[in-house]
């Protein structure tokens, strides 16, 4: 009598964040899935791997792409880039929720020639994208604040949303970090659409607006600000708060000290002035993209990001994924890992694969190499699962 063993069928949820500077979350998921599928037939045993792809974001750059990959519709709109040049931005919309991000409207990656402009860069384009989203009449707008090129406290965004900033001679000011200190008066025109729309800031940045832990001091250097410019930006933002208080914003000073006010060069502060509520970026996007339902249909979860390190353990996206994955195996894939094996248990990781274990070359800025290595890692993961 002969007995046969049914072919093994494994359902894998591939839910990574982007590999910053190299691949989008969607590209990471695609490469891993290609490798996993290729493992079938090469293991010496019959079996198949079904891949469910869920590219993720945590409220930073890539948030619109992640929403689109999960079923939202991409809507494009021309806005002012960080130095005023027109850029083609996009938002994601599903009929009720719109996702608008800083990175594709006024982010560092949009600076002409990559030239940093810490005093001249503006958040105006982000405000223009929010205005476009409001025209679609959403119930809520998710404001994804990562990747900003400016430190203007959201002055640029506010100018696009009906706020007028003038200097002592009555001249209109264009929102920028350098213009903050020139503000003499502030006027605002009410936007009824804002009153009818829930605003949500999805971010895991907890810095206040001002001081040693504020936006200029902590994030200014990555936007090109040298010590003198950092001091000028901090003083300009302090003046901004003072003028807002004088202009009738009773909560202006209190909100400047609030956790998250310093995110995206102070955009978090301006969003609070507009009444936005703050939520954890990682957890909010996991809910928005229906992670819990998708993982319940899978046997194994594969997550990852460019670097696994102490910040990951502090609550970045892979940690949130691991926390929600239950008792099923969790595999992490990264460009590199600074976490020793004995610390994997803190995220209940079954295995960690890194690109740096597969090559001596620097793959961080080489998308082609990164994708090829991820396909190989996917194949190796598939072989281990079948």
PDB file of C-alpha atoms in Angstrom, residues 25-254:
ATOM      1  CA  UNK A  25       8.299  49.138   0.329  1.00  0.00           C
ATOM      2  CA  UNK A  26       6.493  47.853  -2.770  1.00  0.00           C
ATOM      3  CA  UNK A  27       9.770  47.050  -4.516  1.00  0.00           C
ATOM      4  CA  UNK A  28      11.052  45.234  -1.432  1.00  0.00           C
ATOM      5  CA  UNK A  29       7.860  43.161  -1.243  1.00  0.00           C
ATOM      6  CA  UNK A  30       7.951  42.358  -4.979  1.00  0.00           C
ATOM      7  CA  UNK A  31      11.559  41.173  -4.851  1.00  0.00           C
ATOM      8  CA  UNK A  32      11.002  38.975  -1.808  1.00  0.00           C
ATOM      9  CA  UNK A  33       7.842  37.509  -3.335  1.00  0.00           C
ATOM     10  CA  UNK A  34       9.668  36.652  -6.583  1.00  0.00           C
ATOM     11  CA  UNK A  35      12.306  34.810  -4.583  1.00  0.00           C
ATOM     12  CA  UNK A  36       9.790  32.984  -2.408  1.00  0.00           C
ATOM     13  CA  UNK A  37       7.824  31.786  -5.420  1.00  0.00           C
ATOM     14  CA  UNK A  38      10.972  30.556  -7.132  1.00  0.00           C
ATOM     15  CA  UNK A  39      11.690  28.269  -4.169  1.00  0.00           C
ATOM     16  CA  UNK A  40       8.859  25.946  -5.230  1.00  0.00           C
ATOM     17  CA  UNK A  41      10.361  23.052  -7.171  1.00  0.00           C
ATOM     18  CA  UNK A  42      13.902  23.672  -5.948  1.00  0.00           C
ATOM     19  CA  UNK A  43      13.514  22.219  -2.485  1.00  0.00           C
ATOM     20  CA  UNK A  44      13.345  18.556  -3.386  1.00  0.00           C
ATOM     21  CA  UNK A  45       9.840  18.432  -1.985  1.00  0.00           C
ATOM     22  CA  UNK A  46       6.536  19.335  -3.540  1.00  0.00           C
ATOM     23  CA  UNK A  47       5.067  22.550  -2.256  1.00  0.00           C
ATOM     24  CA  UNK A  48       3.954  26.045  -3.059  1.00  0.00           C
ATOM     25  CA  UNK A  49       4.160  29.392  -1.353  1.00  0.00           C
ATOM     26  CA  UNK A  50       1.297  31.835  -1.673  1.00  0.00           C
ATOM     27  CA  UNK A  51       2.452  35.425  -1.165  1.00  0.00           C
ATOM     28  CA  UNK A  52       0.232  38.188   0.169  1.00  0.00           C
ATOM     29  CA  UNK A  53       1.951  41.537  -0.362  1.00  0.00           C
ATOM     30  CA  UNK A  54       1.349  44.452   1.997  1.00  0.00           C
ATOM     31  CA  UNK A  55       3.919  47.257   1.529  1.00  0.00           C
ATOM     32  CA  UNK A  56       3.850  49.436   4.629  1.00  0.00           C
ATOM     33  CA  UNK A  57       4.673  52.936   5.811  1.00  0.00           C
ATOM     34  CA  UNK A  58       4.705  54.631   9.189  1.00  0.00           C
ATOM     35  CA  UNK A  59       3.627  58.133   8.255  1.00  0.00           C
ATOM     36  CA  UNK A  60       6.889  59.106   6.586  1.00  0.00           C
ATOM     37  CA  UNK A  61       7.911  59.064   2.952  1.00  0.00           C
ATOM     38  CA  UNK A  62       6.290  56.223   1.057  1.00  0.00           C
ATOM     39  CA  UNK A  63       2.958  56.585   2.849  1.00  0.00           C
ATOM     40  CA  UNK A  64       1.035  57.443  -0.329  1.00  0.00           C
ATOM     41  CA  UNK A  65       2.638  54.549  -2.225  1.00  0.00           C
ATOM     42  CA  UNK A  66       1.781  52.123   0.580  1.00  0.00           C
ATOM     43  CA  UNK A  67      -1.847  53.270   0.622  1.00  0.00           C
ATOM     44  CA  UNK A  68      -2.095  52.914  -3.163  1.00  0.00           C
ATOM     45  CA  UNK A  69      -0.588  49.421  -3.018  1.00  0.00           C
ATOM     46  CA  UNK A  70      -3.307  48.410  -0.555  1.00  0.00           C
ATOM     47  CA  UNK A  71      -6.155  49.638  -2.761  1.00  0.00           C
ATOM     48  CA  UNK A  72      -6.355  53.421  -2.500  1.00  0.00           C
ATOM     49  CA  UNK A  73      -6.527  55.424  -5.733  1.00  0.00           C
ATOM     50  CA  UNK A  74      -3.628  57.686  -6.641  1.00  0.00           C
ATOM     51  CA  UNK A  75      -4.607  61.266  -7.477  1.00  0.00           C
ATOM     52  CA  UNK A  76      -1.971  63.596  -8.941  1.00  0.00           C
ATOM     53  CA  UNK A  77      -1.708  67.352  -8.552  1.00  0.00           C
ATOM     54  CA  UNK A  78       0.932  69.988  -9.304  1.00  0.00           C
ATOM     55  CA  UNK A  79       2.203  71.827  -6.222  1.00  0.00           C
ATOM     56  CA  UNK A  80       5.042  74.157  -5.291  1.00  0.00           C
ATOM     57  CA  UNK A  81       8.189  72.214  -4.490  1.00  0.00           C
ATOM     58  CA  UNK A  82      10.381  73.047  -1.502  1.00  0.00           C
ATOM     59  CA  UNK A  83      12.042  75.973  -3.301  1.00  0.00           C
ATOM     60  CA  UNK A  84       8.980  77.036  -5.305  1.00  0.00           C
ATOM     61  CA  UNK A  85       9.491  74.981  -8.443  1.00  0.00           C
ATOM     62  CA  UNK A  86       6.416  73.066  -9.670  1.00  0.00           C
ATOM     63  CA  UNK A  87       6.426  69.359  -8.823  1.00  0.00           C
ATOM     64  CA  UNK A  88       3.966  66.604  -9.644  1.00  0.00           C
ATOM     65  CA  UNK A  89       2.751  65.311  -6.308  1.00  0.00           C
ATOM     66  CA  UNK A  90       0.248  62.593  -5.532  1.00  0.00           C
ATOM     67  CA  UNK A  91      -2.160  61.760  -2.754  1.00  0.00           C
ATOM     68  CA  UNK A  92      -4.005  58.526  -2.021  1.00  0.00           C
ATOM     69  CA  UNK A  93      -7.794  58.458  -1.659  1.00  0.00           C
ATOM     70  CA  UNK A  94     -10.301  55.673  -1.050  1.00  0.00           C
ATOM     71  CA  UNK A  95     -13.492  57.748  -1.028  1.00  0.00           C
ATOM     72  CA  UNK A  96     -13.326  58.548   2.677  1.00  0.00           C
ATOM     73  CA  UNK A  97      -9.687  58.892   3.684  1.00  0.00           C
ATOM     74  CA  UNK A  98      -7.007  60.887   1.878  1.00  0.00           C
ATOM     75  CA  UNK A  99      -3.296  60.391   2.571  1.00  0.00           C
ATOM     76  CA  UNK A 100      -1.074  63.422   1.922  1.00  0.00           C
ATOM     77  CA  UNK A 101       2.673  63.282   2.473  1.00  0.00           C
ATOM     78  CA  UNK A 102       5.427  65.830   2.873  1.00  0.00           C
ATOM     79  CA  UNK A 103       8.067  63.787   1.038  1.00  0.00           C
ATOM     80  CA  UNK A 104       6.421  63.952  -2.396  1.00  0.00           C
ATOM     81  CA  UNK A 105       5.343  67.600  -2.062  1.00  0.00           C
ATOM     82  CA  UNK A 106       8.158  69.497  -0.339  1.00  0.00           C
ATOM     83  CA  UNK A 107      10.590  66.802   0.726  1.00  0.00           C
ATOM     84  CA  UNK A 108      14.371  66.607   0.727  1.00  0.00           C
ATOM     85  CA  UNK A 109      14.317  64.429  -2.365  1.00  0.00           C
ATOM     86  CA  UNK A 110      12.686  67.231  -4.395  1.00  0.00           C
ATOM     87  CA  UNK A 111      15.366  69.875  -3.845  1.00  0.00           C
ATOM     88  CA  UNK A 112      16.759  70.949  -7.248  1.00  0.00           C
ATOM     89  CA  UNK A 113      20.108  69.271  -7.763  1.00  0.00           C
ATOM     90  CA  UNK A 114      19.899  67.934  -4.226  1.00  0.00           C
ATOM     91  CA  UNK A 115      21.098  71.307  -2.935  1.00  0.00           C
ATOM     92  CA  UNK A 116      19.983  71.799   0.670  1.00  0.00           C
ATOM     93  CA  UNK A 117      18.286  75.112   1.488  1.00  0.00           C
ATOM     94  CA  UNK A 118      17.619  75.231   5.242  1.00  0.00           C
ATOM     95  CA  UNK A 119      16.479  78.864   5.337  1.00  0.00           C
ATOM     96  CA  UNK A 120      14.712  79.111   1.981  1.00  0.00           C
ATOM     97  CA  UNK A 121      12.826  75.813   1.758  1.00  0.00           C
ATOM     98  CA  UNK A 122       9.065  75.986   2.328  1.00  0.00           C
ATOM     99  CA  UNK A 123       6.229  73.640   3.276  1.00  0.00           C
ATOM    100  CA  UNK A 124       3.792  75.467   0.980  1.00  0.00           C
ATOM    101  CA  UNK A 125       3.461  72.546  -1.437  1.00  0.00           C
ATOM    102  CA  UNK A 126       2.234  70.316   1.360  1.00  0.00           C
ATOM    103  CA  UNK A 127      -0.507  72.841   2.112  1.00  0.00           C
ATOM    104  CA  UNK A 128      -1.450  72.945  -1.560  1.00  0.00           C
ATOM    105  CA  UNK A 129      -1.769  69.151  -1.570  1.00  0.00           C
ATOM    106  CA  UNK A 130      -3.967  69.320   1.538  1.00  0.00           C
ATOM    107  CA  UNK A 131      -6.126  71.906  -0.245  1.00  0.00           C
ATOM    108  CA  UNK A 132      -6.442  69.549  -3.220  1.00  0.00           C
ATOM    109  CA  UNK A 133      -7.394  66.697  -0.902  1.00  0.00           C
ATOM    110  CA  UNK A 134     -10.085  68.895   0.692  1.00  0.00           C
ATOM    111  CA  UNK A 135     -11.624  69.428  -2.762  1.00  0.00           C
ATOM    112  CA  UNK A 136     -12.386  65.676  -2.843  1.00  0.00           C
ATOM    113  CA  UNK A 137     -14.518  66.077   0.309  1.00  0.00           C
ATOM    114  CA  UNK A 138     -12.900  63.349   2.405  1.00  0.00           C
ATOM    115  CA  UNK A 139     -14.078  62.464   5.887  1.00  0.00           C
ATOM    116  CA  UNK A 140     -10.456  62.609   7.064  1.00  0.00           C
ATOM    117  CA  UNK A 141      -6.997  63.494   5.848  1.00  0.00           C
ATOM    118  CA  UNK A 142      -3.950  61.610   7.094  1.00  0.00           C
ATOM    119  CA  UNK A 143      -0.955  63.951   7.222  1.00  0.00           C
ATOM    120  CA  UNK A 144       2.287  61.996   6.705  1.00  0.00           C
ATOM    121  CA  UNK A 145       5.073  64.308   7.843  1.00  0.00           C
ATOM    122  CA  UNK A 146       8.396  62.546   7.233  1.00  0.00           C
ATOM    123  CA  UNK A 147      11.138  63.760   4.897  1.00  0.00           C
ATOM    124  CA  UNK A 148      10.636  67.534   5.056  1.00  0.00           C
ATOM    125  CA  UNK A 149      13.232  69.839   3.457  1.00  0.00           C
ATOM    126  CA  UNK A 150      12.123  72.893   5.456  1.00  0.00           C
ATOM    127  CA  UNK A 151      12.111  74.202   9.019  1.00  0.00           C
ATOM    128  CA  UNK A 152       9.389  76.813   8.670  1.00  0.00           C
ATOM    129  CA  UNK A 153       7.042  75.725  11.449  1.00  0.00           C
ATOM    130  CA  UNK A 154       4.379  75.018   8.843  1.00  0.00           C
ATOM    131  CA  UNK A 155       4.256  78.691   7.816  1.00  0.00           C
ATOM    132  CA  UNK A 156       4.337  77.671   4.157  1.00  0.00           C
ATOM    133  CA  UNK A 157       1.540  75.142   4.605  1.00  0.00           C
ATOM    134  CA  UNK A 158      -0.591  77.704   6.404  1.00  0.00           C
ATOM    135  CA  UNK A 159      -0.172  80.266   3.591  1.00  0.00           C
ATOM    136  CA  UNK A 160      -1.756  77.734   1.224  1.00  0.00           C
ATOM    137  CA  UNK A 161      -4.648  77.226   3.634  1.00  0.00           C
ATOM    138  CA  UNK A 162      -5.796  80.799   3.927  1.00  0.00           C
ATOM    139  CA  UNK A 163      -3.251  82.383   6.291  1.00  0.00           C
ATOM    140  CA  UNK A 164      -1.532  85.651   5.409  1.00  0.00           C
ATOM    141  CA  UNK A 165       1.806  86.598   6.991  1.00  0.00           C
ATOM    142  CA  UNK A 166       3.070  90.170   6.556  1.00  0.00           C
ATOM    143  CA  UNK A 167       6.188  92.021   7.579  1.00  0.00           C
ATOM    144  CA  UNK A 168       6.366  95.407   9.327  1.00  0.00           C
ATOM    145  CA  UNK A 169       5.855  97.187   5.986  1.00  0.00           C
ATOM    146  CA  UNK A 170       2.747  95.157   5.160  1.00  0.00           C
ATOM    147  CA  UNK A 171       4.433  93.038   2.500  1.00  0.00           C
ATOM    148  CA  UNK A 172       3.248  89.460   2.010  1.00  0.00           C
ATOM    149  CA  UNK A 173       5.783  86.879   3.192  1.00  0.00           C
ATOM    150  CA  UNK A 174       6.401  83.574   1.437  1.00  0.00           C
ATOM    151  CA  UNK A 175       6.612  80.803   4.004  1.00  0.00           C
ATOM    152  CA  UNK A 176      10.161  79.712   4.815  1.00  0.00           C
ATOM    153  CA  UNK A 177      12.459  79.314   7.771  1.00  0.00           C
ATOM    154  CA  UNK A 178      14.231  82.524   6.895  1.00  0.00           C
ATOM    155  CA  UNK A 179      10.970  84.481   6.807  1.00  0.00           C
ATOM    156  CA  UNK A 180       9.809  83.504  10.305  1.00  0.00           C
ATOM    157  CA  UNK A 181      11.666  86.330  12.040  1.00  0.00           C
ATOM    158  CA  UNK A 182      10.089  88.901   9.688  1.00  0.00           C
ATOM    159  CA  UNK A 183       6.474  88.159  10.624  1.00  0.00           C
ATOM    160  CA  UNK A 184       4.719  91.224  12.014  1.00  0.00           C
ATOM    161  CA  UNK A 185       1.039  90.401  11.545  1.00  0.00           C
ATOM    162  CA  UNK A 186      -1.052  87.324  10.802  1.00  0.00           C
ATOM    163  CA  UNK A 187      -4.484  87.154   9.220  1.00  0.00           C
ATOM    164  CA  UNK A 188      -6.499  84.067   8.461  1.00  0.00           C
ATOM    165  CA  UNK A 189      -9.384  83.285   6.160  1.00  0.00           C
ATOM    166  CA  UNK A 190     -11.552  80.448   7.408  1.00  0.00           C
ATOM    167  CA  UNK A 191     -11.787  77.319   5.264  1.00  0.00           C
ATOM    168  CA  UNK A 192     -15.150  75.657   6.009  1.00  0.00           C
ATOM    169  CA  UNK A 193     -13.812  72.404   4.544  1.00  0.00           C
ATOM    170  CA  UNK A 194     -11.238  72.171   7.319  1.00  0.00           C
ATOM    171  CA  UNK A 195     -13.925  72.390   9.976  1.00  0.00           C
ATOM    172  CA  UNK A 196     -15.752  69.435   8.429  1.00  0.00           C
ATOM    173  CA  UNK A 197     -12.695  67.201   7.954  1.00  0.00           C
ATOM    174  CA  UNK A 198     -10.844  65.159  10.553  1.00  0.00           C
ATOM    175  CA  UNK A 199      -7.091  65.796  10.395  1.00  0.00           C
ATOM    176  CA  UNK A 200      -4.766  63.047  11.600  1.00  0.00           C
ATOM    177  CA  UNK A 201      -1.007  63.431  12.052  1.00  0.00           C
ATOM    178  CA  UNK A 202       0.550  59.990  11.715  1.00  0.00           C
ATOM    179  CA  UNK A 203       4.020  60.303  13.221  1.00  0.00           C
ATOM    180  CA  UNK A 204       6.271  58.704  15.808  1.00  0.00           C
ATOM    181  CA  UNK A 205       8.405  61.830  16.317  1.00  0.00           C
ATOM    182  CA  UNK A 206       8.063  63.238  19.837  1.00  0.00           C
ATOM    183  CA  UNK A 207      10.249  66.361  19.728  1.00  0.00           C
ATOM    184  CA  UNK A 208       8.860  69.767  20.779  1.00  0.00           C
ATOM    185  CA  UNK A 209       9.134  72.774  18.479  1.00  0.00           C
ATOM    186  CA  UNK A 210      11.874  74.728  20.257  1.00  0.00           C
ATOM    187  CA  UNK A 211      15.006  74.291  22.322  1.00  0.00           C
ATOM    188  CA  UNK A 212      17.717  71.658  22.612  1.00  0.00           C
ATOM    189  CA  UNK A 213      15.351  68.892  21.504  1.00  0.00           C
ATOM    190  CA  UNK A 214      13.376  71.042  19.045  1.00  0.00           C
ATOM    191  CA  UNK A 215      13.057  70.936  15.285  1.00  0.00           C
ATOM    192  CA  UNK A 216      16.072  73.120  14.357  1.00  0.00           C
ATOM    193  CA  UNK A 217      18.504  71.562  16.844  1.00  0.00           C
ATOM    194  CA  UNK A 218      17.650  67.922  16.138  1.00  0.00           C
ATOM    195  CA  UNK A 219      16.598  67.885  12.499  1.00  0.00           C
ATOM    196  CA  UNK A 220      18.150  71.090  11.150  1.00  0.00           C
ATOM    197  CA  UNK A 221      21.575  69.549  10.390  1.00  0.00           C
ATOM    198  CA  UNK A 222      20.125  66.891   8.077  1.00  0.00           C
ATOM    199  CA  UNK A 223      18.493  69.744   6.134  1.00  0.00           C
ATOM    200  CA  UNK A 224      21.800  71.551   5.769  1.00  0.00           C
ATOM    201  CA  UNK A 225      21.616  74.005   8.679  1.00  0.00           C
ATOM    202  CA  UNK A 226      24.927  74.952  10.289  1.00  0.00           C
ATOM    203  CA  UNK A 227      25.100  76.146  13.924  1.00  0.00           C
ATOM    204  CA  UNK A 228      24.388  79.816  13.150  1.00  0.00           C
ATOM    205  CA  UNK A 229      21.410  78.873  10.987  1.00  0.00           C
ATOM    206  CA  UNK A 230      20.104  76.479  13.632  1.00  0.00           C
ATOM    207  CA  UNK A 231      20.125  79.326  16.145  1.00  0.00           C
ATOM    208  CA  UNK A 232      18.397  81.652  13.654  1.00  0.00           C
ATOM    209  CA  UNK A 233      15.712  79.053  12.905  1.00  0.00           C
ATOM    210  CA  UNK A 234      15.067  78.435  16.587  1.00  0.00           C
ATOM    211  CA  UNK A 235      14.761  82.181  17.213  1.00  0.00           C
ATOM    212  CA  UNK A 236      12.529  82.539  14.161  1.00  0.00           C
ATOM    213  CA  UNK A 237      10.202  79.794  15.391  1.00  0.00           C
ATOM    214  CA  UNK A 238      10.097  81.418  18.840  1.00  0.00           C
ATOM    215  CA  UNK A 239       9.065  84.677  17.159  1.00  0.00           C
ATOM    216  CA  UNK A 240       6.484  82.742  15.114  1.00  0.00           C
ATOM    217  CA  UNK A 241       4.904  81.429  18.334  1.00  0.00           C
ATOM    218  CA  UNK A 242       4.874  84.929  19.828  1.00  0.00           C
ATOM    219  CA  UNK A 243       3.157  86.435  16.785  1.00  0.00           C
ATOM    220  CA  UNK A 244       0.583  83.648  16.716  1.00  0.00           C
ATOM    221  CA  UNK A 245      -0.184  84.279  20.390  1.00  0.00           C
ATOM    222  CA  UNK A 246      -0.550  87.998  19.698  1.00  0.00           C
ATOM    223  CA  UNK A 247      -2.776  87.138  16.729  1.00  0.00           C
ATOM    224  CA  UNK A 248      -5.327  85.325  18.880  1.00  0.00           C
ATOM    225  CA  UNK A 249      -4.060  81.735  18.952  1.00  0.00           C
ATOM    226  CA  UNK A 250      -4.496  81.121  22.666  1.00  0.00           C
ATOM    227  CA  UNK A 251      -2.879  77.672  22.541  1.00  0.00           C
ATOM    228  CA  UNK A 252       0.121  78.677  20.417  1.00  0.00           C
ATOM    229  CA  UNK A 253       2.658  78.608  23.252  1.00  0.00           C
ATOM    230  CA  UNK A 254       1.325  75.429  24.849  1.00  0.00           C
TER     231      UNK A 254
END
